[in-house]
Short mmCIF file of C-alpha atoms in Angstrom, two decimals:
data_model
loop_
_atom_site.label_atom_id
_atom_site.label_comp_id
_atom_site.label_asym_id
_atom_site.label_seq_id
_atom_site.Cartn_x
_atom_site.Cartn_y
_atom_site.Cartn_z
CA MET B 485 0.00 0.02 -0.02
CA ALA B 486 1.60 3.34 -1.15
CA THR B 487 1.57 6.20 1.24
CA LYS B 488 0.39 9.64 0.14
CA GLN B 489 3.19 12.02 -0.44
CA PRO B 490 3.03 15.37 1.11
CA LEU B 491 2.28 18.27 -1.26
CA SER B 492 5.51 20.03 -2.40
CA PHE B 493 5.34 23.57 -4.19
CA GLU B 494 6.63 21.77 -7.30
CA ARG B 495 3.53 19.75 -7.32
CA ALA B 496 1.34 22.71 -6.49
CA MET B 497 2.61 24.43 -9.56
CA GLU B 498 1.77 21.35 -11.69
CA GLN B 499 -1.79 21.46 -10.21
CA ALA B 500 -2.03 25.13 -10.70
CA ARG B 501 -1.50 24.80 -14.45
CA LYS B 502 -4.58 22.43 -14.55
CA TYR B 503 -6.56 24.64 -12.43
CA LEU B 504 -6.02 27.69 -14.79
CA HIS B 505 -7.81 25.70 -17.39
CA ASN B 506 -10.87 24.73 -15.24
CA ARG B 507 -12.92 27.86 -14.05
CA LYS B 508 -15.04 25.56 -11.99
CA LYS B 509 -11.99 24.27 -10.13
CA LEU B 510 -10.43 27.64 -9.93
CA SER B 511 -13.52 29.36 -8.43
CA TRP B 512 -13.83 26.49 -5.78
CA LEU B 513 -10.18 27.17 -4.87
CA LEU B 514 -10.77 30.92 -4.48
CA ARG B 515 -13.89 30.31 -2.27
CA HIS B 516 -12.17 27.64 -0.23
CA ALA B 517 -8.79 29.59 0.19
CA ALA B 518 -10.78 32.63 1.44
CA HIS B 519 -12.72 30.67 3.82
CA ARG B 520 -9.68 28.82 5.15
CA ALA B 521 -7.87 32.08 5.48
CA ASP B 522 -10.58 33.79 7.48
CA GLU B 523 -10.98 30.56 9.66
CA HIS B 524 -7.21 30.73 10.53
CA LYS B 525 -6.70 34.48 10.70
CA GLU B 526 -5.15 34.39 14.37
CA THR B 527 -2.80 31.64 13.35
CA LEU B 528 -1.55 33.31 10.13
CA VAL B 529 -1.05 36.78 11.54
CA ASP B 530 0.95 38.75 9.04
CA THR B 531 0.58 36.27 6.21
CA TRP B 532 -3.18 36.78 6.31
CA SER B 533 -3.13 40.13 4.49
CA HIS B 534 -0.68 38.64 1.71
CA LEU B 535 -3.03 35.73 1.45
CA ARG B 536 -6.09 37.80 0.93
CA THR B 537 -4.25 40.00 -1.60
CA LEU B 538 -3.47 36.86 -3.65
CA ILE B 539 -7.02 35.97 -3.53
CA ARG B 540 -8.20 39.48 -4.75
CA LEU B 541 -5.43 39.45 -7.43
CA MET B 542 -6.64 36.05 -8.69
CA ARG B 543 -10.38 36.97 -8.77
CA ALA B 544 -9.60 40.31 -10.53
CA SER B 545 -7.31 38.31 -13.00
CA VAL B 546 -10.15 35.71 -13.79
CA SER B 547 -12.70 38.32 -14.03
CA GLY B 548 -10.57 40.38 -16.64
CA ARG B 549 -10.58 43.36 -14.28
CA TYR B 550 -6.69 43.08 -13.99
CA ALA B 551 -4.07 41.60 -16.38
CA SER B 552 -1.48 39.64 -14.50
CA PRO B 553 1.45 37.95 -15.96
CA VAL B 554 0.83 34.28 -16.46
CA GLY B 555 3.79 33.41 -14.19
CA THR B 556 2.28 35.44 -11.36
CA ILE B 557 -1.10 33.85 -11.84
CA THR B 558 0.24 30.25 -11.81
CA MET B 559 2.40 31.01 -8.73
CA ALA B 560 -0.56 32.53 -6.86
CA VAL B 561 -2.87 29.53 -7.82
CA ALA B 562 -0.03 27.17 -6.53
CA ALA B 563 0.26 29.11 -3.35
CA LEU B 564 -3.55 28.80 -2.77
CA ILE B 565 -3.51 25.10 -3.41
CA TYR B 566 -0.69 24.63 -1.07
CA PHE B 567 -2.50 26.60 1.46
CA VAL B 568 -5.69 24.66 1.16
CA THR B 569 -4.14 21.37 1.13
CA PRO B 570 -3.74 19.99 4.69
CA PHE B 571 -1.32 17.41 3.99
CA ASP B 572 1.92 19.45 2.70
CA MET B 573 5.46 19.42 3.97
CA ILE B 574 4.28 20.33 7.51
CA PRO B 575 0.74 18.93 7.97
CA ASP B 576 -1.72 21.62 9.02
CA GLY B 577 -2.92 19.52 12.05
CA ILE B 578 0.24 20.01 13.91
CA PRO B 579 -0.43 22.74 16.33
CA VAL B 580 1.47 26.06 15.92
CA LEU B 581 3.82 24.56 13.25
CA GLY B 582 1.13 23.38 10.64
CA PHE B 583 0.86 26.61 9.11
CA VAL B 584 4.58 27.73 9.05
CA ASP B 585 5.19 26.27 5.62
CA ASP B 586 1.93 27.72 4.24
CA ALA B 587 3.07 31.10 5.53
CA ALA B 588 6.47 30.64 4.03
CA VAL B 589 5.04 29.68 0.46
CA VAL B 590 2.82 32.63 0.46
CA SER B 591 5.47 35.14 1.45
CA LEU B 592 7.78 33.67 -1.21
CA VAL B 593 5.17 33.96 -3.94
CA VAL B 594 4.31 37.61 -2.76
CA GLY B 595 7.98 38.41 -2.68
CA ALA B 596 8.73 37.03 -6.18
CA ASN B 597 5.84 39.09 -7.55
CA LEU B 598 5.99 42.26 -5.64
CA GLU B 599 5.89 44.44 -8.67
CA THR B 600 2.78 43.12 -9.98
CA ILE B 601 1.13 43.20 -6.37
CA HIS B 602 2.03 46.63 -6.16
CA ARG B 603 0.42 47.71 -9.25
CA PHE B 604 -2.55 45.75 -8.39
CA LEU B 605 -3.02 47.26 -5.01
CA GLU B 606 -2.60 50.73 -6.87
CA GLN B 607 -5.37 49.87 -8.99
CA GLU B 608 -7.53 48.80 -6.26
CA ARG B 609 -7.20 52.15 -4.61
#
């Protein structure tokens, strides 16, 4: 019997490419990520605002209100997939530590896409 491998960011990127071609899955992901972010707001602390920004950026991109580079969109979707998957590198069920890797992935994606995110935030204002 094979054991399930924890989700890595590389595997989340592979899944993200598939989600980008399936509006139903993408819509589910955005709703689920927003709900999960709100549910764990106290645990996520600083990362929570970055996560909510990625969700808004994705919604604006999907609706055509904001044109984001494909690489940014793919990375944002991968970060959201990683965030909603409870069995990743550090399983979310582990108290305190469970969201450390999720926060790190979100922070890395935001850091890698700062220019696009800053432009998006300016447009939002």
